[in-house]
PDB file of C-alpha atoms in Angstrom:
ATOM      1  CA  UNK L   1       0.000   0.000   0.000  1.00 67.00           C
ATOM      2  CA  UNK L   2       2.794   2.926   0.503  1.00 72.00           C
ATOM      3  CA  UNK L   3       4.982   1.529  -2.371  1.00 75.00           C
ATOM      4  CA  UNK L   4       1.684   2.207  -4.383  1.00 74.00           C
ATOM      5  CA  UNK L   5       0.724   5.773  -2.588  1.00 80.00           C
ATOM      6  CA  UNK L   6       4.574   6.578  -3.507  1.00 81.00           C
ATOM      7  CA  UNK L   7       3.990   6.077  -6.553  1.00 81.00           C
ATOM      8  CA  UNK L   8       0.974   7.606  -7.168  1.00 83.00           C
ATOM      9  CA  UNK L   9       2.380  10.697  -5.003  1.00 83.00           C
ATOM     10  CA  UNK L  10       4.688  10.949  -7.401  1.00 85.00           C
ATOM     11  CA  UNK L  11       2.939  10.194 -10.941  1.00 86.00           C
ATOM     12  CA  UNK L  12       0.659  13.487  -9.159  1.00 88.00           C
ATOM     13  CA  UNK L  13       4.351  15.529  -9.114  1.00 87.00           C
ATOM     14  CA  UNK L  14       5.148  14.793 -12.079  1.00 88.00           C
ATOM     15  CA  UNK L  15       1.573  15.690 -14.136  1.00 90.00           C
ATOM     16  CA  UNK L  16       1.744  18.928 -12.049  1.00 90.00           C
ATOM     17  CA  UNK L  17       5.109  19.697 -13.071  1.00 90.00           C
ATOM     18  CA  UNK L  18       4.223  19.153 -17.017  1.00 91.00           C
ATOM     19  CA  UNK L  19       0.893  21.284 -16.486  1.00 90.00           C
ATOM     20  CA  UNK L  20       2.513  24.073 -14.615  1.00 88.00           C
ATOM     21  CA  UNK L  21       5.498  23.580 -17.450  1.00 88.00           C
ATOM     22  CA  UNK L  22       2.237  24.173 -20.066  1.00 89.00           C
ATOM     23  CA  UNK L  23       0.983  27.165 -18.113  1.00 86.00           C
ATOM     24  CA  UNK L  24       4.502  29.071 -17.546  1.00 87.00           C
ATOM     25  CA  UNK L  25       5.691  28.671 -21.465  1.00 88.00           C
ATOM     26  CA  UNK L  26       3.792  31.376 -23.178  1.00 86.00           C
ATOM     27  CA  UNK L  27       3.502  33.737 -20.216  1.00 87.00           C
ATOM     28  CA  UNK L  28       7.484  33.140 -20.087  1.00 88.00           C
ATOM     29  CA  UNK L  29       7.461  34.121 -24.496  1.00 86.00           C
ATOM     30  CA  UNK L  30       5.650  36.560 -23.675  1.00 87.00           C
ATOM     31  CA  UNK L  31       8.613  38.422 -21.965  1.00 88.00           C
ATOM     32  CA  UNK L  32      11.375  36.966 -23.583  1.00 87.00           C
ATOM     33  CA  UNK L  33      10.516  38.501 -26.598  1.00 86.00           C
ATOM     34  CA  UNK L  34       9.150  41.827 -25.325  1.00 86.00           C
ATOM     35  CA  UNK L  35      13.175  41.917 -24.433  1.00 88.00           C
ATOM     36  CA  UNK L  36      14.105  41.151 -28.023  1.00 86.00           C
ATOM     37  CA  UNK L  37      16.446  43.133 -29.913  1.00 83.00           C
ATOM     38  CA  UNK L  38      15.830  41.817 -32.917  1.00 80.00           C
ATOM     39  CA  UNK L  39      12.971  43.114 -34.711  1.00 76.00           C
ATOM     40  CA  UNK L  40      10.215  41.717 -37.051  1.00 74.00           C
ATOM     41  CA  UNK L  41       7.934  38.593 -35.960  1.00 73.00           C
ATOM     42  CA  UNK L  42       8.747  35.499 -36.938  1.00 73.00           C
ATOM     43  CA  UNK L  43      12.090  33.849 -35.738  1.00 76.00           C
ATOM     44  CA  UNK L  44      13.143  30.275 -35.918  1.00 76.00           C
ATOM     45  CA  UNK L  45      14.396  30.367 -32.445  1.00 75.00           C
ATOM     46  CA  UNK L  46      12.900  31.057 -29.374  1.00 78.00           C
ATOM     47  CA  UNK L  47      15.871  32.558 -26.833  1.00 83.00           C
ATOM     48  CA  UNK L  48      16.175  36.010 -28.265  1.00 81.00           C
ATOM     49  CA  UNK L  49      20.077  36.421 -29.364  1.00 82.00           C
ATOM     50  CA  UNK L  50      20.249  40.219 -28.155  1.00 83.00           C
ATOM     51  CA  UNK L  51      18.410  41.703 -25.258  1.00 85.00           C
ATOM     52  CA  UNK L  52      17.295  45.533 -25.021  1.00 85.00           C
ATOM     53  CA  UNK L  53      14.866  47.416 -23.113  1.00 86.00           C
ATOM     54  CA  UNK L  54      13.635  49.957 -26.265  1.00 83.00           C
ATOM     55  CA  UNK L  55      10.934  47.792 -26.584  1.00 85.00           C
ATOM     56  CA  UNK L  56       9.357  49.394 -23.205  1.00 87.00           C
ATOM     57  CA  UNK L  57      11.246  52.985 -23.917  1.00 86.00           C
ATOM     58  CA  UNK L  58       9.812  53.105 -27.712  1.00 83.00           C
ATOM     59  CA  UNK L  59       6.151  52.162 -26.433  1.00 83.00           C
ATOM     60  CA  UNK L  60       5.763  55.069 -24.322  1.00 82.00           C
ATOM     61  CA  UNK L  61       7.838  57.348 -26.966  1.00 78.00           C
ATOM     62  CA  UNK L  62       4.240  57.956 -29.055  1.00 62.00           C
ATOM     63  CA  UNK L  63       4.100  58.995 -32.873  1.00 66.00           C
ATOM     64  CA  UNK L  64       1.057  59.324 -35.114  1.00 65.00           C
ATOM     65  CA  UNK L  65       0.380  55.771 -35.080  1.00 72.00           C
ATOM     66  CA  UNK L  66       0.961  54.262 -31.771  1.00 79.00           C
ATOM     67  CA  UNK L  67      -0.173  56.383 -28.662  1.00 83.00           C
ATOM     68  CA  UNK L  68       0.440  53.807 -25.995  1.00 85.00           C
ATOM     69  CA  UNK L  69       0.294  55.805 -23.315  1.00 86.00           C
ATOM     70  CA  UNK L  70      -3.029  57.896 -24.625  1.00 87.00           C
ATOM     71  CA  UNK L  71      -4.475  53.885 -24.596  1.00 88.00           C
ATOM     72  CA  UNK L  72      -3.054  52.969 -21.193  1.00 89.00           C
ATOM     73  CA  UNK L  73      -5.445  56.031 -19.890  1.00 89.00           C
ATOM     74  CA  UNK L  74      -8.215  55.402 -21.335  1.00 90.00           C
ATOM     75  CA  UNK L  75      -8.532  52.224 -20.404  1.00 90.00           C
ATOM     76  CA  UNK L  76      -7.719  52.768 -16.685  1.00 89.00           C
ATOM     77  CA  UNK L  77     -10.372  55.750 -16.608  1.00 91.00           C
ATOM     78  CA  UNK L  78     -12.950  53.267 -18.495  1.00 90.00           C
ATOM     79  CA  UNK L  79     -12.124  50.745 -15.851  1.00 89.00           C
ATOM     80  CA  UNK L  80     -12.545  52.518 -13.015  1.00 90.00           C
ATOM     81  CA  UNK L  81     -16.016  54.031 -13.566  1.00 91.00           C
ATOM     82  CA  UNK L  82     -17.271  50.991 -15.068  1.00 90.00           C
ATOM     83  CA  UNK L  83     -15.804  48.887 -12.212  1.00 89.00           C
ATOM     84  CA  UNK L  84     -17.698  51.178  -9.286  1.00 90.00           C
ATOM     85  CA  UNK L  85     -20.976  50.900 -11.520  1.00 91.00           C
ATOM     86  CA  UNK L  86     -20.827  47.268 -12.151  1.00 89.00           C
ATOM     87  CA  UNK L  87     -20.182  46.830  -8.390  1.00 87.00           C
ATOM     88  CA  UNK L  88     -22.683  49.125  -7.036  1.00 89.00           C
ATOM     89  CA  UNK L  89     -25.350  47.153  -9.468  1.00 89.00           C
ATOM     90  CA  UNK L  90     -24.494  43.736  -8.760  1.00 88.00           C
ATOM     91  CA  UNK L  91     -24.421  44.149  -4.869  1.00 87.00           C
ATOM     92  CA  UNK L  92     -27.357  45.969  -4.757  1.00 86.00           C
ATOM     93  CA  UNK L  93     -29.279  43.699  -6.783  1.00 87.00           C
ATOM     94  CA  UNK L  94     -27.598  40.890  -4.998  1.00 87.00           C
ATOM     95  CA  UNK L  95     -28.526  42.173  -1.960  1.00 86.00           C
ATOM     96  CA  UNK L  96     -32.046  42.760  -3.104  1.00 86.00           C
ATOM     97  CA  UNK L  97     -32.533  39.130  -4.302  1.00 86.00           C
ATOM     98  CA  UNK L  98     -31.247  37.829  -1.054  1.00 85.00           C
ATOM     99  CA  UNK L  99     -32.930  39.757   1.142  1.00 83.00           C
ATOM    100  CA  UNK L 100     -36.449  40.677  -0.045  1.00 80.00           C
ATOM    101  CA  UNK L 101     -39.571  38.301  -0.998  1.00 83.00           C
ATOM    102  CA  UNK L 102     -41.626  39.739  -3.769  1.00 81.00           C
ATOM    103  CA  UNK L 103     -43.463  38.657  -6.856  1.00 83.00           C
ATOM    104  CA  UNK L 104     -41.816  37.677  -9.917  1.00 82.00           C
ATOM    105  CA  UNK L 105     -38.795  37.054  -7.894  1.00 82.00           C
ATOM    106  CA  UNK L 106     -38.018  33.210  -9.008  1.00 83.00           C
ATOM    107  CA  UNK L 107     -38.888  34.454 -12.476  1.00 84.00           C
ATOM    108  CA  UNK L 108     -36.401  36.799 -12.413  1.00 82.00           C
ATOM    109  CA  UNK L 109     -33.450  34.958 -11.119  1.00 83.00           C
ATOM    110  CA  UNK L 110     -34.743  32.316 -13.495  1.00 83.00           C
ATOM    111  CA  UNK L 111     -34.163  34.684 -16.370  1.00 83.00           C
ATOM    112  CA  UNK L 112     -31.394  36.316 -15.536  1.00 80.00           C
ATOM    113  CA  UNK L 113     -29.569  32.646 -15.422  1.00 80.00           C
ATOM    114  CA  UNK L 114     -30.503  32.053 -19.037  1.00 82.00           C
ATOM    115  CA  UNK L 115     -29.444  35.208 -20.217  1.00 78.00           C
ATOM    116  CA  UNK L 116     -26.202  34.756 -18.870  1.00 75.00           C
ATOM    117  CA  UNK L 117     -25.723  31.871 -20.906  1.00 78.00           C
ATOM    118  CA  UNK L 118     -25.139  33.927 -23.862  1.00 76.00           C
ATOM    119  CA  UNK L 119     -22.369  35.749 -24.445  1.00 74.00           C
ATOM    120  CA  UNK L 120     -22.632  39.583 -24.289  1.00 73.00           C
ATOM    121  CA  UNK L 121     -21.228  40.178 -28.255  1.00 74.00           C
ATOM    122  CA  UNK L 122     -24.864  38.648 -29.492  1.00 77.00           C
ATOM    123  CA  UNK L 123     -26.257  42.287 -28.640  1.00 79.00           C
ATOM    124  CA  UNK L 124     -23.589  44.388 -29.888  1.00 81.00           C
ATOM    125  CA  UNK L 125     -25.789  45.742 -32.849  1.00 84.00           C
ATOM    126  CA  UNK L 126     -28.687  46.246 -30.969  1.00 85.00           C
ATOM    127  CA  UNK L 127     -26.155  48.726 -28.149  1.00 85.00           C
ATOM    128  CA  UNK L 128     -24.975  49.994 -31.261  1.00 85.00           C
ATOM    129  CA  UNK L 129     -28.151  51.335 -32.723  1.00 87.00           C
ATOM    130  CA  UNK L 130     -29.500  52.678 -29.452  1.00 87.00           C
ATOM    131  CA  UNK L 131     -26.658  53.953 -28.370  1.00 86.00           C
ATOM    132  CA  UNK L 132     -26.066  55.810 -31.756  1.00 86.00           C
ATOM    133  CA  UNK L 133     -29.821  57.137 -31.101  1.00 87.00           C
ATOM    134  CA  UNK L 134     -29.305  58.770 -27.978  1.00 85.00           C
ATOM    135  CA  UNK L 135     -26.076  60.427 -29.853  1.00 86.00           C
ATOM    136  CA  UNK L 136     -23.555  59.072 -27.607  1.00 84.00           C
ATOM    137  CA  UNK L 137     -21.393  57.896 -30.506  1.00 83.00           C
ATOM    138  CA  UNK L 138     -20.692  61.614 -31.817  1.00 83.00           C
ATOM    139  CA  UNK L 139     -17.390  62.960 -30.105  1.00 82.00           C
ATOM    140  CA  UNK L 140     -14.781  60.563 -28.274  1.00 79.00           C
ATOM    141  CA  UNK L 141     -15.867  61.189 -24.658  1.00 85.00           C
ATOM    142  CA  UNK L 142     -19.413  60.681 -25.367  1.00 88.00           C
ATOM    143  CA  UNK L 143     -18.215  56.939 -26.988  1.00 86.00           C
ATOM    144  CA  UNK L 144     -15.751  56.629 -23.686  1.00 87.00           C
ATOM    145  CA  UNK L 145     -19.481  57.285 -21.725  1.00 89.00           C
ATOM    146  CA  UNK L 146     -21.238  54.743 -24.065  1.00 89.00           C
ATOM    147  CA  UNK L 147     -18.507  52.483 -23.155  1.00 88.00           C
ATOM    148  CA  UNK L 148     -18.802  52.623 -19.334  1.00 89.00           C
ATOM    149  CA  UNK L 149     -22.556  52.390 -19.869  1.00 89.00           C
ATOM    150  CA  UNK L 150     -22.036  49.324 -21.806  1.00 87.00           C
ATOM    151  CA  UNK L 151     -19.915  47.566 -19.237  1.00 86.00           C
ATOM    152  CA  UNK L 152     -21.932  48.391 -15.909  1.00 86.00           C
ATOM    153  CA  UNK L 153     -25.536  48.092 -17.889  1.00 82.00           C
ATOM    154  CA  UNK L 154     -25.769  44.189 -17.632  1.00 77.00           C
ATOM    155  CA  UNK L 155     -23.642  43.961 -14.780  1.00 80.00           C
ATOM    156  CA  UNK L 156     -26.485  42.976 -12.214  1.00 75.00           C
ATOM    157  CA  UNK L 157     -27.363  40.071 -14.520  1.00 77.00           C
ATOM    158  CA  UNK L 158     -24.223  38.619 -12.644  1.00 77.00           C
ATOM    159  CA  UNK L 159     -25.403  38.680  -9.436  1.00 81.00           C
ATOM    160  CA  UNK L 160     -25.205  34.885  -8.388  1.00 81.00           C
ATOM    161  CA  UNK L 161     -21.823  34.904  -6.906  1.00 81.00           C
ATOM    162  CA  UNK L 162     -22.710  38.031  -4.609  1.00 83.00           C
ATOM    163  CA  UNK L 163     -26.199  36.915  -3.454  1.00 85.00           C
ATOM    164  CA  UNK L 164     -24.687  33.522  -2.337  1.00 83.00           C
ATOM    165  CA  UNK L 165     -22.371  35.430  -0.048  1.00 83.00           C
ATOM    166  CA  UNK L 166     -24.798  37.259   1.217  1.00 85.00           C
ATOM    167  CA  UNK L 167     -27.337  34.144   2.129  1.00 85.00           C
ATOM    168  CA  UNK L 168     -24.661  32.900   4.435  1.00 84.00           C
ATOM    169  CA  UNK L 169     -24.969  36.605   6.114  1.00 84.00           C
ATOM    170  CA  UNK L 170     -27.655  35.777   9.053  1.00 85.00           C
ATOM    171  CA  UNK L 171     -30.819  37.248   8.707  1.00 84.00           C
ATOM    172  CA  UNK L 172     -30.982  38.016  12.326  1.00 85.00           C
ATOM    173  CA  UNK L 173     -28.476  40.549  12.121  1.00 85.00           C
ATOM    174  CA  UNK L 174     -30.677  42.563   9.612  1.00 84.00           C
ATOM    175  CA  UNK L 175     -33.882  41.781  12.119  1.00 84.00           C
ATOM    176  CA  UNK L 176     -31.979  43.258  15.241  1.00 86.00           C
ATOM    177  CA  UNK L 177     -31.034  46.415  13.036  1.00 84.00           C
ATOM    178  CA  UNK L 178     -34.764  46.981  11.995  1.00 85.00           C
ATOM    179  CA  UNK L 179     -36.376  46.882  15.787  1.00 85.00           C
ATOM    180  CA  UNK L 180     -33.183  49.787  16.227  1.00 82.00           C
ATOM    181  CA  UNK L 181     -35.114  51.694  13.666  1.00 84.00           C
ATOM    182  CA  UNK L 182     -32.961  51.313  10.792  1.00 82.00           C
ATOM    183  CA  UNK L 183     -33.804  50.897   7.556  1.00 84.00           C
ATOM    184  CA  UNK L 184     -33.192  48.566   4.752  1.00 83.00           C
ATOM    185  CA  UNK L 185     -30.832  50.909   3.149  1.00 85.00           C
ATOM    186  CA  UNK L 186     -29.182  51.531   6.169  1.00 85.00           C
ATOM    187  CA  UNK L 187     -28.612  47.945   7.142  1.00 85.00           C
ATOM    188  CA  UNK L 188     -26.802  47.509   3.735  1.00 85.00           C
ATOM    189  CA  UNK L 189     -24.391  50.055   3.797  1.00 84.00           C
ATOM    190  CA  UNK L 190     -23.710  50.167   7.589  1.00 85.00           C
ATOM    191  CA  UNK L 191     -24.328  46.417   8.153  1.00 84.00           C
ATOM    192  CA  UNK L 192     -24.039  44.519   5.645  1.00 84.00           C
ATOM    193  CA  UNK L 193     -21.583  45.946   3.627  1.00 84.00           C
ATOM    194  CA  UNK L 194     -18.545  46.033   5.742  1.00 82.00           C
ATOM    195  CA  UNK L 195     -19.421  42.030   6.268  1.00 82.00           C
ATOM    196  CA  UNK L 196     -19.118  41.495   3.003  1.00 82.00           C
ATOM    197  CA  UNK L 197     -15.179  42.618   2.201  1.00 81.00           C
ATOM    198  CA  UNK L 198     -14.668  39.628   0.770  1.00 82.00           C
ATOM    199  CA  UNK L 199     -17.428  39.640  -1.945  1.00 83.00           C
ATOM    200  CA  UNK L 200     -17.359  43.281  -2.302  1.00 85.00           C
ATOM    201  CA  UNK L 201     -13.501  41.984  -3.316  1.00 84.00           C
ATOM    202  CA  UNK L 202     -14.073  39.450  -5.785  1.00 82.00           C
ATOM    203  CA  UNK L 203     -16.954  41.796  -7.551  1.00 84.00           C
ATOM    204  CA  UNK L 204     -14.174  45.060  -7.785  1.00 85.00           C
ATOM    205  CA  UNK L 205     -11.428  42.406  -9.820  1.00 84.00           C
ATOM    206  CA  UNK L 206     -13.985  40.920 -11.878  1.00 83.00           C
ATOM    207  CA  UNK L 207     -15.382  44.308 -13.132  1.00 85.00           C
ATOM    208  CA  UNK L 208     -11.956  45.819 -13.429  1.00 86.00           C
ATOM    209  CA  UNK L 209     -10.609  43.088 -15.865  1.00 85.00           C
ATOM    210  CA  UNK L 210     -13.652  42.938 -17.965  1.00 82.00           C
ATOM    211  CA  UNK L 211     -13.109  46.640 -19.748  1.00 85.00           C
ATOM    212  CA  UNK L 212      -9.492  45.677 -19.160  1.00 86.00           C
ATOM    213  CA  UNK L 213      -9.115  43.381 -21.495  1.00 84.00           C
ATOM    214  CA  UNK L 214     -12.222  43.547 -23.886  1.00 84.00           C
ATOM    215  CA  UNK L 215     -11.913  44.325 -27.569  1.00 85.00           C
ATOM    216  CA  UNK L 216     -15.495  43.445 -29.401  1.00 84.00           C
ATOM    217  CA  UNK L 217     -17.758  46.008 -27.448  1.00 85.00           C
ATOM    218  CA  UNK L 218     -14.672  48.406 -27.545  1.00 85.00           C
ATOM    219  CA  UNK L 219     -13.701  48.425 -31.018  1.00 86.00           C
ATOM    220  CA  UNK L 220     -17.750  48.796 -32.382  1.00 85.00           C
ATOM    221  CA  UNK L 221     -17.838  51.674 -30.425  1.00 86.00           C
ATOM    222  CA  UNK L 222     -14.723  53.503 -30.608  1.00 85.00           C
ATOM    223  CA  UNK L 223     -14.796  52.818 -34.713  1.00 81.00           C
ATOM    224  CA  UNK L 224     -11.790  54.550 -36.018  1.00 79.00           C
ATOM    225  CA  UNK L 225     -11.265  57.263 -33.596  1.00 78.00           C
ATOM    226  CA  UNK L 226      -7.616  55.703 -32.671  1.00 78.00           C
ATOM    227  CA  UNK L 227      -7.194  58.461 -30.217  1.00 82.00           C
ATOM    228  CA  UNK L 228      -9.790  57.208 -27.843  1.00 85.00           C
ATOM    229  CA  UNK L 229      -8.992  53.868 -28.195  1.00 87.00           C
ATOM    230  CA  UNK L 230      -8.090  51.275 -25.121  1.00 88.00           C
ATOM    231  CA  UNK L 231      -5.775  49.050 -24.986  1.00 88.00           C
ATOM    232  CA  UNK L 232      -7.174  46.221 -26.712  1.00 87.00           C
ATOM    233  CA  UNK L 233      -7.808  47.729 -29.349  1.00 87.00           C
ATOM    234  CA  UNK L 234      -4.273  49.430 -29.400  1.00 85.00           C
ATOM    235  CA  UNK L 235      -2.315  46.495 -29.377  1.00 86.00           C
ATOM    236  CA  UNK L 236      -4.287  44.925 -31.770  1.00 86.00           C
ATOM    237  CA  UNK L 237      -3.666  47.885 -34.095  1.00 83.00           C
ATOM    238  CA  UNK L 238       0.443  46.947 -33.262  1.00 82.00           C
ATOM    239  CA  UNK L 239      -0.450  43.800 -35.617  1.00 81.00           C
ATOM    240  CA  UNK L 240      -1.831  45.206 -38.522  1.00 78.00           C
ATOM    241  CA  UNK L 241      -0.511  44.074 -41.339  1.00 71.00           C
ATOM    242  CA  UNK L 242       1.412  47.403 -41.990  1.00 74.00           C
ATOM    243  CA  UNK L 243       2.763  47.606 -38.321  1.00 75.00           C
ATOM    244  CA  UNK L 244       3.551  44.402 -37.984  1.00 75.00           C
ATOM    245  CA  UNK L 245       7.215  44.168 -38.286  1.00 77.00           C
ATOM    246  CA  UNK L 246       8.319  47.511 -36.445  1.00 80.00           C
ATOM    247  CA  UNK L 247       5.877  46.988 -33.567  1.00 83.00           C
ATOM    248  CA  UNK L 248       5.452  43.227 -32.727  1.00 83.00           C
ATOM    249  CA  UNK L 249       8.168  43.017 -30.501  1.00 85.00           C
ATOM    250  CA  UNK L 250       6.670  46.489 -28.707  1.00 86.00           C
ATOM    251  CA  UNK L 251       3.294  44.229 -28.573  1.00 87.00           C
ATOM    252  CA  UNK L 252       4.652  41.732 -26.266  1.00 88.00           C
ATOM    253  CA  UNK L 253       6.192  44.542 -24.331  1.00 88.00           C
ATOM    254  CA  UNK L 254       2.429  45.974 -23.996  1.00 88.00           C
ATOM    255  CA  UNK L 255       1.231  42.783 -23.343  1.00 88.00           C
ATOM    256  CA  UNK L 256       3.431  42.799 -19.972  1.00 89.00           C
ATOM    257  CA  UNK L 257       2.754  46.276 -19.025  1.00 89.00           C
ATOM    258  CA  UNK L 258      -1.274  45.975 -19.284  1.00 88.00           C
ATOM    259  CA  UNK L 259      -0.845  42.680 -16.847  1.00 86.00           C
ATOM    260  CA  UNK L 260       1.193  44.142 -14.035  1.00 85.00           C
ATOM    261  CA  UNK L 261      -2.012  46.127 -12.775  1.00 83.00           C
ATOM    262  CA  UNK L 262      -4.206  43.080 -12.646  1.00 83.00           C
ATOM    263  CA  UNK L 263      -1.823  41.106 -11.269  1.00 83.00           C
ATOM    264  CA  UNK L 264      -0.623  43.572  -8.440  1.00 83.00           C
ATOM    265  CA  UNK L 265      -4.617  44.388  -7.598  1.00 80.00           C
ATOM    266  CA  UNK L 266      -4.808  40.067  -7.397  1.00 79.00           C
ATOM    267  CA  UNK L 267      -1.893  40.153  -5.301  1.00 80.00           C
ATOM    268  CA  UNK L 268      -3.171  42.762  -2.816  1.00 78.00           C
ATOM    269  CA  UNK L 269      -6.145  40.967  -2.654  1.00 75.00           C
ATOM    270  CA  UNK L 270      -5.663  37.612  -3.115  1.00 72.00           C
ATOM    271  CA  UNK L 271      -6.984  36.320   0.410  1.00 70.00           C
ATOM    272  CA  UNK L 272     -10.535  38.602   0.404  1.00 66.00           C
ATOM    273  CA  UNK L 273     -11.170  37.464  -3.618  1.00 59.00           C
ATOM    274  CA  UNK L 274     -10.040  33.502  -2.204  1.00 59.00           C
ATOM    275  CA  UNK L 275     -12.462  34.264   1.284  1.00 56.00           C
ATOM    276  CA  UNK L 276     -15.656  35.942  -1.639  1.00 48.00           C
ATOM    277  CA  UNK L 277     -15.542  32.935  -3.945  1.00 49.00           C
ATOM    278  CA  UNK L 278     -15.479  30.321  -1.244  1.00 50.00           C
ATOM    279  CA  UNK L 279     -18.517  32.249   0.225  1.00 46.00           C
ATOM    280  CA  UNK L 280     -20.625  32.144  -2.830  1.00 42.00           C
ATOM    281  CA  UNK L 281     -19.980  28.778  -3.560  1.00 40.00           C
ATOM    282  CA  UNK L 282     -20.859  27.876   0.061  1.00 39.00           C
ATOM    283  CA  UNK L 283     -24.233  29.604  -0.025  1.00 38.00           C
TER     284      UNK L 283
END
């Protein structure tokens, strides 16, 4: 019995080792070649035979075709609004489905589980059209609104994750706060709210990488009006067939600099975002 737990101990080690191997390899591409020296994109080897950090220095340089840094701000304003949005939806409505009883209330959750079955790009006409109605796709910032509207519109669709947190929050707490007089809205925000760290946590990440990293909502939107553009849409500019071999190696070093935010914001929060999922899934 050990020689065969040994064994399969170490048959476990080694499939680990050859998954994480998997995992690392194109992260690890990733910056070897946004250290290139060598330009162009295609190569027949993969350990770059001159290292250089113009890659980075050049991105942040600008000229009429590449603004990097013009994309970089964009994005992060973009983010940011549509991140406190999304989050201020999706608890609330969370909170709402949770707490309350009220007719149509199955119904509801019932629909809004089906509708997040589809992925968001099926409407992207349909935004288009009524947002180009209400004239929010005349001037840049008015598209940079239309974006932020985009992102936090159908963000309380996703409130699953949230209300199951909040189920394993005991109703007594909210019953005691009532017979001290306070009211629904005050047992959320002075109650409930700073019990729910965690959640709150998990539902700040999750908005923040979706405008992050999205180029199909983005793109329709923003059109040609490269000076508004984000950073998806930027970098995939970089590989036009016309920029492609003067700024491919710059992609990669784009590609690093857009994931340092995420991952320090993961970092700093690893343990509440761990703490929020565990909650949901244990409601």
């Amino acid at each position: 019995m050990k020689a065969k737990r040994m064994i399969t101990n170490i048959a476990c080690h080694v499939l680990l080792a050859i998954l994480s191997i998997i995992w690392v390899l194109p992260i690890f591409y990733v910056i070897l070649t946004s250290f290139r020296k060598e330009g162009g994109s295609y190569k027949s080897y993969i350990w770059p035979r001159g290292f250089t950090l113009d890659n980075y220095i050049n991105l942040f340089h600008g000229n009429n075709n590449i603004n990097f840094t013009r994309w970089f701000t964009n994005t992060l304003i973009i983010a940011i609004f549509s991140t406190l949005l999304s989050a201020f939806f999706v608890l609330c409505v969370s909170y709402v489905m949770s707490r309350l009883r009220f007719k149509m209330r199955k119904k509801f959750m019932n629909i809004a589980l089906v509708l997040g079955m589809f992925p968001g790009f099926m409407s992207m006409i349909a935004v288009y059209y009524i947002l180009k109605g209400l004239g929010l796709l005349e001037t840049g910032v008015l598209k940079q609104v239309a974006l932020v509207m985009v992102y936090s519109g159908g963000a309380g669709l996703g409130f699953y994750m949230a209300k199951g947190f909040f189920d394993t929050i005991p109703k007594t707490i909210d019953e005691a706060a009532y017979i001290d007089g306070a009211s629904k809205w005050d047992t959320f925000v002075r109650i409930t709210i700073p019990l729910s760290k965690p959640i709150i946590t998990y539902t700040l990440i999750t908005a923040f990488m979706g405008p992050w990293v999205d180029y199909i909502f983005a793109k329709v939107i923003m059109g040609n009006d490269s000076s508004y553009y984000t950073i998806a849409i930027g970098l995939w500019t970089m590989l036009e067939q016309e920029f492609l071999e003067y700024y491919y190696t710059q992609f990669y070093a784009g590609c690093v600099i857009i994931s340092i935010p995420i991952s320090i914001l993961f970092l700093l929060t690893q343990k509440c975002y761990v703490e929020g999922v565990s909650g949901a899934v244990k409601g």
